[in-house]
MMTF fields as JSON, N, C-alpha, C and O atoms, coordinates in Angstrom:
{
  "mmtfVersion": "1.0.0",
  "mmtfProducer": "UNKNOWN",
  "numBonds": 487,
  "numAtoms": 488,
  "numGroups": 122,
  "numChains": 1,
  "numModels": 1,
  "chainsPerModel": [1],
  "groupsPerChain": [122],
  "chainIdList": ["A"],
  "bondAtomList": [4, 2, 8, 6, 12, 10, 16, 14, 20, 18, 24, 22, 28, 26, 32, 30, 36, 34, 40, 38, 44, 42, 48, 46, 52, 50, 56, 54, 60, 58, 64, 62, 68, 66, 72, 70, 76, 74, 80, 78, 84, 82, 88, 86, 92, 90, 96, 94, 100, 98, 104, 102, 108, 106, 112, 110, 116, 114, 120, 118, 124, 122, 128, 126, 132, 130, 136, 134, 140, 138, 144, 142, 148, 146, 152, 150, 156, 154, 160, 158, 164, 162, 168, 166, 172, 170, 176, 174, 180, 178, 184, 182, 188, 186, 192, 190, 196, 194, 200, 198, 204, 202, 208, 206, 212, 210, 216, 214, 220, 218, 224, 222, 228, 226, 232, 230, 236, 234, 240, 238, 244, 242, 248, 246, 252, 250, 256, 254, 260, 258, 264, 262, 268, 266, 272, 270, 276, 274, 280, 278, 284, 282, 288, 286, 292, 290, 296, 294, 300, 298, 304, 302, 308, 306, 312, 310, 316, 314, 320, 318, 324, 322, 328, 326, 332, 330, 336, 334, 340, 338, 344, 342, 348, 346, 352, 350, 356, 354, 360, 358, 364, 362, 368, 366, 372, 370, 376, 374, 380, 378, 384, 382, 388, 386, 392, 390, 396, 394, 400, 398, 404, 402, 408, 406, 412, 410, 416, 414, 420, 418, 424, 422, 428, 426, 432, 430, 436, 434, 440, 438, 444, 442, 448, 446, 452, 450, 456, 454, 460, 458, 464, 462, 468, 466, 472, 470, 476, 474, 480, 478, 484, 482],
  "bondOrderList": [1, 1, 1, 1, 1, 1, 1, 1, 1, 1, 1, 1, 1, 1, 1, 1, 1, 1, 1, 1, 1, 1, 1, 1, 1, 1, 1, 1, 1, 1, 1, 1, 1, 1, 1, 1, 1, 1, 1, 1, 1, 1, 1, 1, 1, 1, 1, 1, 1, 1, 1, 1, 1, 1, 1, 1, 1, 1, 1, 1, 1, 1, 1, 1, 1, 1, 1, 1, 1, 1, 1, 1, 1, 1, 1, 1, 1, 1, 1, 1, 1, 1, 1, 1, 1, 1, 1, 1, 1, 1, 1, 1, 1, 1, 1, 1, 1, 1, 1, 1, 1, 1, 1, 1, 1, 1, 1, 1, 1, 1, 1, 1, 1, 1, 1, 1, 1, 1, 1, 1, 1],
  "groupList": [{"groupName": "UNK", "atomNameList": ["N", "CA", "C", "O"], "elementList": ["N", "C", "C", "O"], "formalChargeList": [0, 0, 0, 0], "bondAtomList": [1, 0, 2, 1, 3, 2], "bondOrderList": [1, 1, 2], "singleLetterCode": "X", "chemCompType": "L-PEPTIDE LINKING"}],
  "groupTypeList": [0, 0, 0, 0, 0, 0, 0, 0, 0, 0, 0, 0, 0, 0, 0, 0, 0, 0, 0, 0, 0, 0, 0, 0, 0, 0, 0, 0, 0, 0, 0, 0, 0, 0, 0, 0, 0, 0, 0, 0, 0, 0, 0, 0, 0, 0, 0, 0, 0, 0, 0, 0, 0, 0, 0, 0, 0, 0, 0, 0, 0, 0, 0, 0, 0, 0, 0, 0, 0, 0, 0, 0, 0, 0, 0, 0, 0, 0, 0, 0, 0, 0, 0, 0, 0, 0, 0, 0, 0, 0, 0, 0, 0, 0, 0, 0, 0, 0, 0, 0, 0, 0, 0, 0, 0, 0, 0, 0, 0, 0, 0, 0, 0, 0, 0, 0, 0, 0, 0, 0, 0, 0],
  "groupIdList": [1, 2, 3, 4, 5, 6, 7, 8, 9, 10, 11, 12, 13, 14, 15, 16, 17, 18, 19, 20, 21, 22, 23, 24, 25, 26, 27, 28, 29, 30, 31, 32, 33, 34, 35, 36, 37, 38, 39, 40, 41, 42, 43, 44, 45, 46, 47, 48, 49, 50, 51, 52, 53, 54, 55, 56, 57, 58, 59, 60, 61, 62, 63, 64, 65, 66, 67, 68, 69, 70, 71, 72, 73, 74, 75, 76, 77, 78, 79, 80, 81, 82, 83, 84, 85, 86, 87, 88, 89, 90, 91, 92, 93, 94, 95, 96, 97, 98, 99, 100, 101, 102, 103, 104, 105, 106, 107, 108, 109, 110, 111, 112, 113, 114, 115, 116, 117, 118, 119, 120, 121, 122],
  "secStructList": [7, 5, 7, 7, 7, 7, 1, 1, 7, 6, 6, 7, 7, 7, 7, 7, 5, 7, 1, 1, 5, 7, 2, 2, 2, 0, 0, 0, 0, 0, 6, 2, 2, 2, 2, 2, 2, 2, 2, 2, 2, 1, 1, 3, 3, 3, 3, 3, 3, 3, 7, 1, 7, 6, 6, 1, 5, 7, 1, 2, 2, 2, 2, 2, 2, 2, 2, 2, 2, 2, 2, 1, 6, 6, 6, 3, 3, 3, 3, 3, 3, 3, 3, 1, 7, 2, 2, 2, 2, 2, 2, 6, 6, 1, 2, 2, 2, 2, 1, 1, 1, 3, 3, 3, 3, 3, 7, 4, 4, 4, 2, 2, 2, 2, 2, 2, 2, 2, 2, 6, 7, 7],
  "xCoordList": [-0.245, -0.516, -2.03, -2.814, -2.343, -4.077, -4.458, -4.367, -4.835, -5.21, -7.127, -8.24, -6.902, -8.477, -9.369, -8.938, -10.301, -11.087, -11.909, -12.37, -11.855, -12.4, -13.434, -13.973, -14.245, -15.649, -16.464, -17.581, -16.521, -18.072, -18.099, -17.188, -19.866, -20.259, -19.684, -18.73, -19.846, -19.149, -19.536, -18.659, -20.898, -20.86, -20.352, -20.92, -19.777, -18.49, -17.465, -17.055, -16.791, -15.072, -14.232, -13.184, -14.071, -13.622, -12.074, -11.6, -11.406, -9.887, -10.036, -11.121, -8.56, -8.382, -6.903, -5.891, -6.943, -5.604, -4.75, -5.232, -3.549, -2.779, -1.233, -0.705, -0.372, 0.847, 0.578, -0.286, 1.686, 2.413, 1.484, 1.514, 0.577, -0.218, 0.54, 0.399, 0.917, 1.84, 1.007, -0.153, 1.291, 0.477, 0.722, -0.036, 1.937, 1.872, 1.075, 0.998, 0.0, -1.077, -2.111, -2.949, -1.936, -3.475, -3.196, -4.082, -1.863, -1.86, -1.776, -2.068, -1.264, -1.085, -2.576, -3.02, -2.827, -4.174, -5.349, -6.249, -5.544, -7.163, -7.146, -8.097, -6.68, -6.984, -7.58, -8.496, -6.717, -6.725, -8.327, -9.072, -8.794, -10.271, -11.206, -12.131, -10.99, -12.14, -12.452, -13.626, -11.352, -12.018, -12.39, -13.556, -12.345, -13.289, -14.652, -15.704, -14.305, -15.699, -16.86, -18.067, -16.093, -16.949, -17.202, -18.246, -16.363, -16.551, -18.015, -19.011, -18.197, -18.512, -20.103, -21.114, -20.19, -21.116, -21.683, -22.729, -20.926, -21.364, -21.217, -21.137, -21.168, -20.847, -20.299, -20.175, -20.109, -18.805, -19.823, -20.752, -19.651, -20.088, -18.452, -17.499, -18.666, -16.854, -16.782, -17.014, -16.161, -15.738, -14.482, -13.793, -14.014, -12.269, -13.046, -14.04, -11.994, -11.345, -10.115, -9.036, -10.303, -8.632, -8.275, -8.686, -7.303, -6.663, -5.42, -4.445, -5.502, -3.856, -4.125, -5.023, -3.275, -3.49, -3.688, -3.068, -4.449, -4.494, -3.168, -3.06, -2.14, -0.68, -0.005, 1.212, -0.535, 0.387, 0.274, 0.724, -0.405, -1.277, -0.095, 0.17, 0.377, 1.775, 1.111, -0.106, 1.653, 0.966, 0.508, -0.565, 1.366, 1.099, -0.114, -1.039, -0.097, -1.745, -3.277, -4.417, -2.795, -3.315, -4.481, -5.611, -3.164, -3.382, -4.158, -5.213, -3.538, -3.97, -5.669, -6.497, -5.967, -7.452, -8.301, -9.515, -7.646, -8.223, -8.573, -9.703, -7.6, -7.78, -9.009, -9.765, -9.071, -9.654, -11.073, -12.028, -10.992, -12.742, -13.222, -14.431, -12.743, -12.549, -12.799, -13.523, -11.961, -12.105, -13.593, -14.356, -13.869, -15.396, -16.406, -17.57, -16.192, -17.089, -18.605, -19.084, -19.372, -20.987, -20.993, -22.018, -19.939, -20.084, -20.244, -20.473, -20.121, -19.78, -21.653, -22.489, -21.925, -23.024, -22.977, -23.563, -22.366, -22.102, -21.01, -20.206, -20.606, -18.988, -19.241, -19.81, -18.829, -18.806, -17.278, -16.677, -16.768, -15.489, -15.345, -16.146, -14.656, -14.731, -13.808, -12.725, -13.71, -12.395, -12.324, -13.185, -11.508, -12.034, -11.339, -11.081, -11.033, -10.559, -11.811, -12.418, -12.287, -13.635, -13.434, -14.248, -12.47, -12.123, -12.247, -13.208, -11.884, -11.786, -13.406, -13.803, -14.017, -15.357, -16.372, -17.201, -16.223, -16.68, -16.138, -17.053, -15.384, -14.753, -15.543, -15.895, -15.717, -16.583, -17.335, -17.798, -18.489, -19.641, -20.177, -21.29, -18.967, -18.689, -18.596, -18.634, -18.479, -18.438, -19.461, -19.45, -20.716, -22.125, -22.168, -23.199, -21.492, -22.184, -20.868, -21.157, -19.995, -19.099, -19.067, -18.621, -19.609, -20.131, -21.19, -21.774, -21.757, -23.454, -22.574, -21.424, -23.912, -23.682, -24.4, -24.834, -24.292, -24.12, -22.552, -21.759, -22.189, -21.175, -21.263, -21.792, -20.53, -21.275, -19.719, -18.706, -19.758, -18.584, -19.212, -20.266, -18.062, -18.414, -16.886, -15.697, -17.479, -16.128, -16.163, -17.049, -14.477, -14.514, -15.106, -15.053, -15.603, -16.608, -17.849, -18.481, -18.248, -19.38, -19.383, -20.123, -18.21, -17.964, -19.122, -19.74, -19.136, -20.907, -21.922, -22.703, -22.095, -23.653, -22.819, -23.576, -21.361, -20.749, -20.839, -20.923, -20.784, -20.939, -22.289, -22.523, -23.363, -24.526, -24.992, -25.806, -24.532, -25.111, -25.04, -25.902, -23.48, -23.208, -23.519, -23.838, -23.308, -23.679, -25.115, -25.496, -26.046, -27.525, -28.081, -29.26, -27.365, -27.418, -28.137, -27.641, -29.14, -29.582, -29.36, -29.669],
  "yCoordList": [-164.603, -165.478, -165.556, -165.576, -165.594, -165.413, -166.871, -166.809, -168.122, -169.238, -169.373, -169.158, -169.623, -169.892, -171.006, -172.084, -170.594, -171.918, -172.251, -171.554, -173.518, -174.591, -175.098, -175.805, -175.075, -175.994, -175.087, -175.602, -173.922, -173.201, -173.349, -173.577, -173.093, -172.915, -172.306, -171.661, -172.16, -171.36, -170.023, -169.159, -169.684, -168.308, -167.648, -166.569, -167.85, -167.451, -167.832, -168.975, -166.501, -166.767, -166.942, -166.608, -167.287, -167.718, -167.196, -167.315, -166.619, -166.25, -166.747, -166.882, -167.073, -167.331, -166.614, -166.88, -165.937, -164.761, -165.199, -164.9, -165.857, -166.053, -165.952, -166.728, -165.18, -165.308, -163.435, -162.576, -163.546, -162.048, -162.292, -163.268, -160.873, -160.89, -159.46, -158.242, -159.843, -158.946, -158.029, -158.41, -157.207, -157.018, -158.059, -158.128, -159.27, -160.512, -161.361, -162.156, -161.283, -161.976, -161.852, -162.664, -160.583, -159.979, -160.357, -160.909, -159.96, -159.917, -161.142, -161.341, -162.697, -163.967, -165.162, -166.242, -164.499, -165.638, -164.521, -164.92, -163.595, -162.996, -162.203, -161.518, -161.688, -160.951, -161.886, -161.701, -162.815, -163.66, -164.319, -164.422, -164.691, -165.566, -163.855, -163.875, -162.847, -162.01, -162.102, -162.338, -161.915, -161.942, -162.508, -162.119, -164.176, -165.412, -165.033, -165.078, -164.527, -164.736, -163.748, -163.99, -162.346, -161.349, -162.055, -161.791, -162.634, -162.481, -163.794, -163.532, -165.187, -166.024, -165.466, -165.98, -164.812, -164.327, -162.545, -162.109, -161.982, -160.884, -160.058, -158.835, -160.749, -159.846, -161.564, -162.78, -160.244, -161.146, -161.516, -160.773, -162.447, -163.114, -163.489, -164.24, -162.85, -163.105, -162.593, -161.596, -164.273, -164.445, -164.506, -165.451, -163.768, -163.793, -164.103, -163.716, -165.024, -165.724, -164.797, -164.818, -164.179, -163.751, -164.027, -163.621, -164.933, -165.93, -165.618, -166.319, -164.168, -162.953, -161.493, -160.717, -161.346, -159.941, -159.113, -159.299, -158.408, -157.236, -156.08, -155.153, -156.677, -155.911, -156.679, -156.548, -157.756, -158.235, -158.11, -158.804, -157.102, -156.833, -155.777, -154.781, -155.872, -155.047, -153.581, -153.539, -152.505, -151.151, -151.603, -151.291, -152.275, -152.864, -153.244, -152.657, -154.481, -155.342, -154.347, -154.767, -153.239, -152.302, -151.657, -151.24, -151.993, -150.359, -151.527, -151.313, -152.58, -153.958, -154.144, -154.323, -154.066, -153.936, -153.049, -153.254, -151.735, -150.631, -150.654, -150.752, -150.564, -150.906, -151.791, -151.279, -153.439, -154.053, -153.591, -153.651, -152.997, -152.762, -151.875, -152.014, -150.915, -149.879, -150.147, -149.51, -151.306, -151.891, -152.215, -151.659, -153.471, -154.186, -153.145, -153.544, -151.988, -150.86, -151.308, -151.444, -151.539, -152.105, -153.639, -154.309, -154.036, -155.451, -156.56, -157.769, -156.03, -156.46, -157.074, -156.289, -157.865, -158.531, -158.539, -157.639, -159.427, -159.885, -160.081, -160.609, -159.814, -159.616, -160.287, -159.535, -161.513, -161.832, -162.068, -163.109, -161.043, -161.063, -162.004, -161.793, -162.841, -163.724, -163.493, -163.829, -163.04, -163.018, -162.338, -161.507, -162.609, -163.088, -161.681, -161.628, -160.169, -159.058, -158.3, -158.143, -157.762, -156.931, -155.34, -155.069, -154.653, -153.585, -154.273, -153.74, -155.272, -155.556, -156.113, -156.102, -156.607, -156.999, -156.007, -156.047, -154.695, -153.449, -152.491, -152.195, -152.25, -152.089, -152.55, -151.668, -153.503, -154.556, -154.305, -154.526, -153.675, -152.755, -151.565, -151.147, -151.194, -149.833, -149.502, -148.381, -150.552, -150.982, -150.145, -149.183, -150.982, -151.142, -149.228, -148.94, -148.263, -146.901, -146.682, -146.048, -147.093, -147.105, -147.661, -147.109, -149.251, -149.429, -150.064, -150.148, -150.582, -151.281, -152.51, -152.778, -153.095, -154.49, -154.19, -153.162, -156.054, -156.336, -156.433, -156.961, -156.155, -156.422, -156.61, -155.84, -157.924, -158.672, -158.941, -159.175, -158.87, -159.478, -160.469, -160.376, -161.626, -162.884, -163.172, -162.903, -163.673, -164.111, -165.854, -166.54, -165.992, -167.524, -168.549, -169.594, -168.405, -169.75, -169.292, -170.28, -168.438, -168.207, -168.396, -167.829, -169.446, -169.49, -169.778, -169.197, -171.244, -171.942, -170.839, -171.038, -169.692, -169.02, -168.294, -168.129, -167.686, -166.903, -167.171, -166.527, -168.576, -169.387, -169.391, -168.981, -169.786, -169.822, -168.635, -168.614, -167.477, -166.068, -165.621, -164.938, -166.081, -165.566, -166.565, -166.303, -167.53, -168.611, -168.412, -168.659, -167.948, -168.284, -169.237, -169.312, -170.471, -171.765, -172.193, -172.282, -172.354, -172.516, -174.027, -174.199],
  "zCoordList": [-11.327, -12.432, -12.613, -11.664, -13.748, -14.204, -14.754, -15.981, -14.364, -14.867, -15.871, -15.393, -16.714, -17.091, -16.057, -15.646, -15.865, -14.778, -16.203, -17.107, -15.954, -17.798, -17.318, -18.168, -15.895, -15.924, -16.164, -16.203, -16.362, -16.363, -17.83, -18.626, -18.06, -19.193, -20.193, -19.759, -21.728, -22.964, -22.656, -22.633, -22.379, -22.224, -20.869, -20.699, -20.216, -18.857, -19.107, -19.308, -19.11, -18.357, -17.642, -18.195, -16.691, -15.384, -15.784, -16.914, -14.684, -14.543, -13.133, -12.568, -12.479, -11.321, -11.013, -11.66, -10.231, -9.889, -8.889, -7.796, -8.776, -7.734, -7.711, -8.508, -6.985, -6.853, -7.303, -7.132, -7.831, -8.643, -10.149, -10.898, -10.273, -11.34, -12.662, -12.556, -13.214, -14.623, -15.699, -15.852, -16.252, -17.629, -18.455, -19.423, -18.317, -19.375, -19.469, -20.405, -18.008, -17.568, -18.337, -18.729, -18.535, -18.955, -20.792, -21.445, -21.41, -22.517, -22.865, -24.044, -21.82, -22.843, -22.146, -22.536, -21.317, -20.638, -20.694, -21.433, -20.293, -20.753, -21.431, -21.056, -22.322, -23.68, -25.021, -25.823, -24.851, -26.179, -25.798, -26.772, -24.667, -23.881, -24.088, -24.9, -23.544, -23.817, -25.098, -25.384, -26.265, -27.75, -27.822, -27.886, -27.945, -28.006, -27.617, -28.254, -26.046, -25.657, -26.064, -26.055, -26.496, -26.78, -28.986, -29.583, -29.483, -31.112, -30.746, -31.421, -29.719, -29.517, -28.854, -29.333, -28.172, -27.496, -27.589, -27.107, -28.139, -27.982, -26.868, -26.984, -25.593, -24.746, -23.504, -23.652, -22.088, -20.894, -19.858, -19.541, -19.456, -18.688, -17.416, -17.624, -16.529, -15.925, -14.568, -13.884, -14.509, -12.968, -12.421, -12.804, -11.646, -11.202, -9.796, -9.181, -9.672, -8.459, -7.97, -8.561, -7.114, -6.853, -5.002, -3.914, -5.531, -3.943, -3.958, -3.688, -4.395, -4.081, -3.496, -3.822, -2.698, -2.176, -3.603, -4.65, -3.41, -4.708, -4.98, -5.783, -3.79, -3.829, -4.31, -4.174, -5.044, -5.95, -7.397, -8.308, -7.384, -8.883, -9.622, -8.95, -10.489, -10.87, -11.28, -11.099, -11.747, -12.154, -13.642, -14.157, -14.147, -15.538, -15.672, -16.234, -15.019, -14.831, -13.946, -13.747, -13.663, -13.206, -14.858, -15.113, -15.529, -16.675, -17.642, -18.238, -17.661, -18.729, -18.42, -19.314, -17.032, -16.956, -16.893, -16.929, -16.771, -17.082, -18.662, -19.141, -19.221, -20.885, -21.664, -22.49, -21.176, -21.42, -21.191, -21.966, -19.649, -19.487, -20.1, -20.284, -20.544, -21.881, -23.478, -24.244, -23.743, -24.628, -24.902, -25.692, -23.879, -23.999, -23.371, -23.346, -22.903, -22.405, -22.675, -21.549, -23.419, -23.937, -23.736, -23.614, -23.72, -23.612, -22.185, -22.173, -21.558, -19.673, -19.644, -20.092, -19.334, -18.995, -17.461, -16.86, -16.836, -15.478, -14.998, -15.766, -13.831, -13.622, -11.799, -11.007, -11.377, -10.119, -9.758, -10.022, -9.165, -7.994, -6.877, -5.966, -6.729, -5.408, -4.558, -5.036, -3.429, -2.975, -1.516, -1.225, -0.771, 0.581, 1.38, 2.582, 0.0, 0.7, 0.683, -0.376, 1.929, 1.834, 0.743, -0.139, 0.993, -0.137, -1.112, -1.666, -1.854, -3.114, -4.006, -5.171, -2.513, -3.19, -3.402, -4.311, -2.112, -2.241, -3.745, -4.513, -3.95, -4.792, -6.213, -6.996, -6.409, -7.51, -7.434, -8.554, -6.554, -6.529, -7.235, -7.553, -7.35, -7.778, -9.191, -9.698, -9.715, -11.134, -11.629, -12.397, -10.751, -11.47, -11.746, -12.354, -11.499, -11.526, -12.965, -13.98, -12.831, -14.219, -15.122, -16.128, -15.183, -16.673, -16.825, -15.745, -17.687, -17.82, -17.204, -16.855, -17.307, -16.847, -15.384, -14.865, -14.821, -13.128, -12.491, -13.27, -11.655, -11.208, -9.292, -8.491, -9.026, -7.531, -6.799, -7.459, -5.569, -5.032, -3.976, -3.348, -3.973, -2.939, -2.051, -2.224, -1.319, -0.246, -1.182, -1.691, -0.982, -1.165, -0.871, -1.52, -0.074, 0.626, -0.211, -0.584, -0.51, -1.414, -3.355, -4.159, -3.631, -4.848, -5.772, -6.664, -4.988, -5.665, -5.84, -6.77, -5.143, -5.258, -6.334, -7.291, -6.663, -7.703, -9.077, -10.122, -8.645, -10.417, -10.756, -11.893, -10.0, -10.183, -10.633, -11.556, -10.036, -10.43, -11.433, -11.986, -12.048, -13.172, -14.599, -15.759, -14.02, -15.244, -15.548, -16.692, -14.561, -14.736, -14.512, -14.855, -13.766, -13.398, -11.897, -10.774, -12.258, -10.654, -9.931, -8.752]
}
């Protein structure tokens, strides 16, 4: 399940990933929030929380974010991963050589410095 996180600033998106994650995830909670945020801002500012094994990620929701990052390809500003699997934050690293932007991974206990990074909020 993909929840919106509602305290950060307008220009960040916050998703939070937990349980069994679907391509319905992607198509009824962050598709409809990237347009906002990209017609609103111009470009993503975005933070996933994910407090699910990444084997719960369906092939669907696999292809749903492949797509999207495709989609916004020029648009990715900052991208902070939180999440307390070391592959997955390594992984989020890897970004940075596949599309513009920053892209950062944090362990959960490191949320606060995640939001800060990405919000621009010191």
């Amino acid at each position: 399940m993909l929840e919106h996180i509602k305290y950060l600033p307008a220009h960040v998106l916050g998703m939070h990933a937990a349980g069994h994650v679907t391509i319905g995830d992607y198509e009824k909670a962050l598709r409809p929030l990237l347009e906002q945020q990209v017609k609103q801002t111009g470009r993503i500012n975005f933070l996933l929380v994910l407090e699910t094994n990444i084997k719960n990620f369906t092939a669907g929701a696999w292809c749903g974010n492949i797509r999207l990052g495709l989609k916004y390809f020029t648009r990715w500003n900052k991208v902070a991963v939180v999440t307390d699997q070391d592959g997955v934050r390594e992984f989020s690293h890897l970004f940075k050589y596949i599309l513009p932007g920053k892209f950062t991974g944090y362990k959960l206990e490191e949320l606060d410095e995640a939001v800060k990074w990405v919000t621009g909020i010191k």
